[in-house]
Tab-separated table of C-alpha atoms in Angstrom:
chain	number	residue	atom	x	y	z
A	1	MET	CA	9.357	142.824	48.603
A	2	ARG	CA	9.407	142.737	52.613
A	3	ARG	CA	9.801	146.628	52.722
A	4	GLU	CA	6.961	147.141	50.154
A	5	ALA	CA	4.635	144.642	51.858
A	6	ARG	CA	5.476	146.246	55.184
A	7	GLU	CA	4.479	149.449	54.233
A	8	ALA	CA	1.327	148.430	52.831
A	9	GLY	CA	0.753	147.479	56.525
A	10	ALA	CA	1.271	143.284	55.882
A	11	GLY	CA	2.591	141.363	58.779
A	12	GLU	CA	5.352	138.434	58.609
A	13	GLN	CA	2.876	135.839	58.272
A	14	GLN	CA	1.196	137.662	55.159
A	15	ILE	CA	4.665	138.053	53.474
A	16	ARG	CA	5.352	134.480	54.020
A	17	GLN	CA	1.836	133.823	52.300
A	18	MET	CA	3.169	135.842	49.434
A	19	VAL	CA	6.087	133.895	48.850
A	20	ILE	CA	3.778	130.901	48.782
A	21	ASP	CA	1.322	132.348	46.329
A	22	MET	CA	4.144	133.097	44.176
A	23	LEU	CA	5.450	129.657	44.220
A	24	ALA	CA	1.887	127.900	43.741
A	25	ALA	CA	1.253	129.997	40.541
A	26	GLU	CA	4.464	128.569	38.675
A	27	HIS	CA	4.352	125.346	36.632
A	28	ILE	CA	7.065	123.018	35.708
A	29	GLY	CA	6.376	120.837	32.869
A	30	ARG	CA	3.360	118.597	33.012
A	31	GLU	CA	3.948	117.313	36.743
A	32	GLY	CA	6.726	119.469	38.247
A	33	TYR	CA	6.047	121.567	41.360
A	34	PHE	CA	7.543	123.811	43.961
A	35	PHE	CA	7.465	123.021	47.583
A	36	ILE	CA	8.617	124.361	51.028
A	37	ILE	CA	10.050	122.346	53.955
A	38	HIS	CA	10.848	124.028	57.264
A	39	GLY	CA	14.245	122.923	58.741
A	40	SER	CA	12.782	120.867	61.108
A	41	GLY	CA	11.174	118.858	58.486
A	42	LYS	CA	7.625	119.891	58.506
A	43	VAL	CA	6.080	120.570	55.206
A	44	ILE	CA	5.061	124.263	54.870
A	45	TYR	CA	3.668	124.255	51.468
A	46	HIS	CA	3.171	121.652	48.936
A	47	PRO	CA	0.272	121.570	46.050
A	48	ARG	CA	-1.069	118.287	47.500
A	49	GLU	CA	-2.961	120.282	50.567
A	50	GLU	CA	-2.976	117.167	52.587
A	51	LEU	CA	0.612	117.078	52.794
A	52	VAL	CA	1.004	120.672	54.460
A	53	GLY	CA	1.901	120.489	58.153
A	54	GLU	CA	3.172	116.820	57.727
A	55	GLU	CA	6.492	115.829	59.420
A	56	VAL	CA	8.727	114.260	56.413
A	57	ARG	CA	12.043	114.643	58.099
A	58	ASN	CA	12.564	110.565	57.984
A	59	LEU	CA	12.257	110.514	54.106
A	60	ASP	CA	15.748	109.914	52.669
A	61	PHE	CA	15.681	112.615	50.079
A	62	ILE	CA	14.365	115.097	52.689
A	63	GLN	CA	17.595	114.181	54.835
A	64	ALA	CA	19.768	114.943	52.034
A	65	MET	CA	18.154	118.160	51.131
A	66	LYS	CA	18.495	119.493	54.660
A	67	GLU	CA	21.935	118.813	54.619
A	68	GLN	CA	22.505	120.157	51.190
A	69	ARG	CA	20.107	123.012	51.410
A	70	ARG	CA	21.237	124.650	48.239
A	71	GLY	CA	21.880	122.962	44.757
A	72	PHE	CA	20.844	120.208	42.477
A	73	MET	CA	20.234	116.599	43.547
A	74	GLU	CA	18.445	113.392	42.109
A	75	TYR	CA	16.268	111.040	44.112
A	76	GLU	CA	13.642	108.418	44.222
A	77	SER	CA	10.344	109.309	46.068
A	78	ARG	CA	6.945	107.656	47.102
A	79	LEU	CA	4.512	110.187	48.528
A	80	PRO	CA	1.956	109.066	50.966
A	81	GLY	CA	-0.769	107.726	48.686
A	82	GLU	CA	1.469	106.683	45.948
A	83	GLU	CA	2.399	102.864	45.330
A	84	GLN	CA	5.010	103.324	42.697
A	85	VAL	CA	8.694	104.773	43.579
A	86	ARG	CA	9.345	107.345	40.994
A	87	GLU	CA	12.801	109.121	40.137
A	88	LYS	CA	12.634	112.659	40.191
A	89	ALA	CA	15.307	115.804	40.506
A	90	LEU	CA	15.205	118.750	42.315
A	91	VAL	CA	16.811	122.339	42.765
A	92	SER	CA	16.623	123.757	46.055
A	93	ASP	CA	17.400	127.041	47.947
A	94	VAL	CA	16.896	128.668	51.463
A	95	ILE	CA	15.778	131.549	53.021
A	96	THR	CA	17.624	131.632	56.189
A	97	ASP	CA	15.529	134.051	58.251
A	98	TRP	CA	12.599	131.783	58.068
A	99	ASP	CA	14.491	128.478	57.937
A	100	TRP	CA	12.686	127.427	54.715
A	101	ILE	CA	13.750	125.215	52.189
A	102	ILE	CA	12.330	125.725	48.930
A	103	ALA	CA	12.436	123.280	46.244
A	104	ALA	CA	11.542	122.859	42.566
A	105	SER	CA	10.887	119.319	41.825
A	106	VAL	CA	10.272	117.651	38.700
A	107	TYR	CA	9.725	113.527	37.876
A	108	TRP	CA	12.097	112.369	35.244
A	109	THR	CA	9.369	111.669	32.683
A	110	ASP	CA	8.698	115.418	32.447
A	111	TYR	CA	12.193	116.122	31.860
A	112	PRO	CA	12.418	116.231	27.969
A	113	ARG	CA	9.645	118.673	27.895
A	114	LEU	CA	11.650	121.099	29.785
A	115	PHE	CA	14.470	120.967	27.271
A	116	ASP	CA	14.719	122.900	23.904
A	117	ILE	CA	15.261	120.284	21.360
A	118	ASN	CA	16.302	122.755	19.022
A	119	SER	CA	19.504	123.873	20.958
A	120	LEU	CA	20.439	120.144	20.819
A	121	ASP	CA	19.438	119.662	17.382
A	122	ASP	CA	21.894	122.810	16.564
A	123	PHE	CA	24.646	121.006	18.598
A	124	ILE	CA	24.524	117.581	17.231
A	125	GLN	CA	24.211	118.804	13.630
A	126	SER	CA	27.544	120.846	14.141
A	127	ILE	CA	29.644	117.518	14.730
A	128	ASP	CA	31.748	116.756	11.893
A	129	LEU	CA	31.634	112.945	11.014
A	130	GLY	CA	32.835	113.214	7.495
A	131	ASP	CA	30.910	113.573	4.298
A	132	ARG	CA	28.465	111.146	4.844
A	133	GLY	CA	28.306	110.455	8.701
A	134	TYR	CA	25.660	112.028	11.207
A	135	SER	CA	24.185	112.035	14.328
A	136	PHE	CA	20.667	111.789	15.336
A	137	VAL	CA	18.261	111.201	18.466
A	138	VAL	CA	15.346	108.924	18.444
A	139	ASN	CA	12.840	108.181	21.245
A	140	GLY	CA	11.644	105.181	22.667
A	141	GLU	CA	8.709	105.198	20.288
A	142	GLY	CA	10.702	105.477	17.272
A	143	THR	CA	10.358	109.079	16.599
A	144	LEU	CA	13.522	110.851	15.227
A	145	LEU	CA	13.676	114.085	17.643
A	146	VAL	CA	17.038	114.921	15.726
A	147	HIS	CA	17.945	114.156	12.282
A	148	PRO	CA	19.658	115.821	9.450
A	149	THR	CA	16.586	115.533	7.032
A	150	LEU	CA	14.059	113.209	9.005
A	151	ARG	CA	13.026	115.006	12.021
A	152	GLY	CA	9.776	114.508	13.251
A	153	ARG	CA	9.444	111.040	11.099
A	154	SER	CA	10.003	107.361	12.132
A	155	LEU	CA	13.417	105.769	12.436
A	156	PRO	CA	13.739	104.053	8.678
A	157	GLU	CA	13.353	100.414	8.524
A	158	THR	CA	16.700	99.019	7.362
A	159	ASP	CA	17.571	95.061	7.098
A	160	THR	CA	18.619	95.479	10.856
A	161	PRO	CA	15.891	96.519	13.239
A	162	LEU	CA	17.870	99.282	14.992
A	163	LEU	CA	15.397	100.505	17.401
A	164	SER	CA	14.704	96.980	18.803
A	165	ILE	CA	18.328	96.118	18.957
A	166	MET	CA	19.074	99.425	20.787
A	167	ARG	CA	16.405	98.696	23.152
A	168	ARG	CA	17.399	94.997	23.789
A	169	GLY	CA	21.128	96.201	24.117
A	170	ALA	CA	20.204	98.815	26.721
A	171	LYS	CA	19.120	96.243	28.938
A	172	THR	CA	22.507	95.244	29.827
A	173	SER	CA	24.442	98.227	28.781
A	174	SER	CA	23.653	101.943	28.119
A	175	SER	CA	25.732	102.157	24.921
A	176	GLY	CA	26.755	99.800	22.123
A	177	PHE	CA	27.734	99.365	18.542
A	178	ILE	CA	25.467	97.904	15.676
A	179	PRO	CA	26.553	96.881	12.359
A	180	TYR	CA	24.025	97.196	9.191
A	181	SER	CA	23.432	97.927	5.659
A	182	TRP	CA	22.267	100.862	3.945
A	183	HIS	CA	21.494	101.910	0.399
A	184	PRO	CA	22.853	105.378	0.177
A	185	ASP	CA	20.907	108.131	-1.690
A	186	GLY	CA	18.437	105.676	-2.677
A	187	ARG	CA	20.693	103.421	-4.520
A	188	ASP	CA	20.028	99.856	-5.278
A	189	ARG	CA	23.412	98.696	-4.001
A	190	TRP	CA	23.909	98.455	-0.204
A	191	GLU	CA	26.715	99.628	1.957
A	192	LYS	CA	27.853	98.568	5.573
A	193	LYS	CA	27.375	101.016	8.078
A	194	LEU	CA	28.366	101.209	11.908
A	195	LEU	CA	25.924	102.612	14.534
A	196	HIS	CA	27.204	103.675	17.980
A	197	TYR	CA	24.564	104.702	20.288
A	198	ILE	CA	24.074	105.688	23.877
A	199	GLN	CA	20.872	105.374	25.834
A	200	LEU	CA	19.224	108.427	27.823
A	201	LYS	CA	17.322	106.205	30.060
A	202	GLU	CA	15.772	108.925	31.805
A	203	PHE	CA	14.310	110.476	28.665
A	204	ASP	CA	13.723	107.124	26.935
A	205	TRP	CA	16.180	108.660	24.279
A	206	TYR	CA	18.917	107.044	22.129
A	207	VAL	CA	21.543	109.414	20.855
A	208	ALA	CA	23.237	107.804	17.936
A	209	SER	CA	25.967	108.402	15.380
A	210	THR	CA	26.440	106.394	12.304
A	211	VAL	CA	28.971	106.456	9.278
A	212	TYR	CA	30.002	104.125	6.473
A	213	LEU	CA	32.453	101.698	7.023
A	214	THR	CA	34.156	102.712	3.908
A	215	ASP	CA	34.702	106.005	5.353
A	216	VAL	CA	36.327	105.328	8.346
A	217	GLN	CA	38.277	102.117	7.665
A	218	ARG	CA	40.714	104.153	5.371
A	219	PRO	CA	42.389	105.201	7.508
A	220	LEU	CA	41.354	102.873	10.522
A	221	TRP	CA	42.252	105.814	13.130
A	222	ARG	CA	39.213	107.464	11.814
A	223	LEU	CA	36.925	105.057	13.641
A	224	GLY	CA	38.739	106.144	16.999
A	225	ILE	CA	38.173	109.829	16.566
A	226	PHE	CA	34.448	109.170	15.681
A	227	ILE	CA	34.020	107.018	18.933
A	228	PHE	CA	36.082	109.898	20.814
A	229	LEU	CA	33.842	112.637	19.317
A	230	PHE	CA	30.838	110.622	20.277
A	231	SER	CA	31.792	110.266	23.927
A	232	ILE	CA	32.546	113.924	23.980
A	233	LEU	CA	29.121	114.701	22.144
A	234	THR	CA	27.167	112.680	24.690
A	235	LEU	CA	28.885	114.501	27.788
A	236	ILE	CA	28.196	117.865	26.198
A	237	ILE	CA	24.396	116.822	25.776
A	238	PHE	CA	24.034	115.873	29.620
A	239	LEU	CA	25.760	119.335	30.661
A	240	ILE	CA	23.535	121.191	28.278
A	241	VAL	CA	20.404	119.573	29.734
A	242	SER	CA	21.581	119.597	33.119
A	243	SER	CA	22.387	123.368	32.787
A	244	ARG	CA	19.117	124.361	31.517
A	245	PHE	CA	17.041	122.262	33.824
A	246	GLY	CA	18.689	124.114	36.643
A	247	ARG	CA	18.011	127.433	35.357
A	248	ILE	CA	14.609	126.742	34.725
A	249	LEU	CA	14.154	125.371	38.125
A	250	SER	CA	16.145	127.786	39.894
A	251	ARG	CA	14.677	130.851	38.177
A	252	PRO	CA	11.498	131.678	40.475
A	253	LEU	CA	13.863	130.974	43.609
A	254	ASP	CA	16.345	133.628	42.403
A	255	SER	CA	13.386	136.180	42.073
A	256	ILE	CA	12.082	135.564	45.464
A	257	ASN	CA	15.591	135.751	46.963
A	258	GLU	CA	16.308	139.071	44.767
A	259	CYS	CA	12.896	140.343	46.107
A	260	LEU	CA	13.646	139.668	49.873
A	261	ASP	CA	17.434	140.725	49.784
A	262	LYS	CA	16.119	144.266	48.304
A	263	GLY	CA	13.440	144.427	50.569
A	264	GLU	CA	16.144	143.911	53.505
A	265	ALA	CA	18.391	146.549	51.979
A	266	GLY	CA	15.497	149.106	51.812
A	267	ASP	CA	15.687	149.242	48.014
């Protein structure tokens, strides 16, 4: 990109502006954005024009980003003019020649929009919890994001208010067990079930697995396997989400660096 720009008569400042224009054209979810910080702590580019030229080196996350330079980090931020501190995450990279740190930043509230729920659905439904056990994901409003048969519908009502209990439990612990009763296959008789959930706070999601107690009590060791599988499941969900998040945010940064590298090599 540099070589082509220079051959077209562009100066160094024009080339830098091209990079800024490339980032300004990118969109991340609903509120995510790219910004550029000089190594000195000065804002080179930000979608909020009033921040361009501001010295922000005293902000904690800027100091951490300057030390890390490349990679992923989570932080809390309150920009000038904002009243509320908000949880965010970013991926950063550097253009060494210019001492620029380019970052792709997103609010955690935007995070679920960046994730392909279908890939999560496929993985969760591949977990074997016996003939009648299954896993599901429900959001804080009660909509089932992943479920073997009820995806997109509201969490069914039982004699035990599952969502309310998960919400209350999440205030003190991010995971827990809920015993409740359910009538299998629409039958009149009720059977006891056990649900294990983990809250993904940043998403306002609850990832849960449920089994009939008669299926795991004989033999008892199957309950231990159930708990173990769920722990592995939740860990892999985090890895899938984090990996996808990093790829989404870093893609434009990789493209810019690739163009600059080719330009330096004369390609």
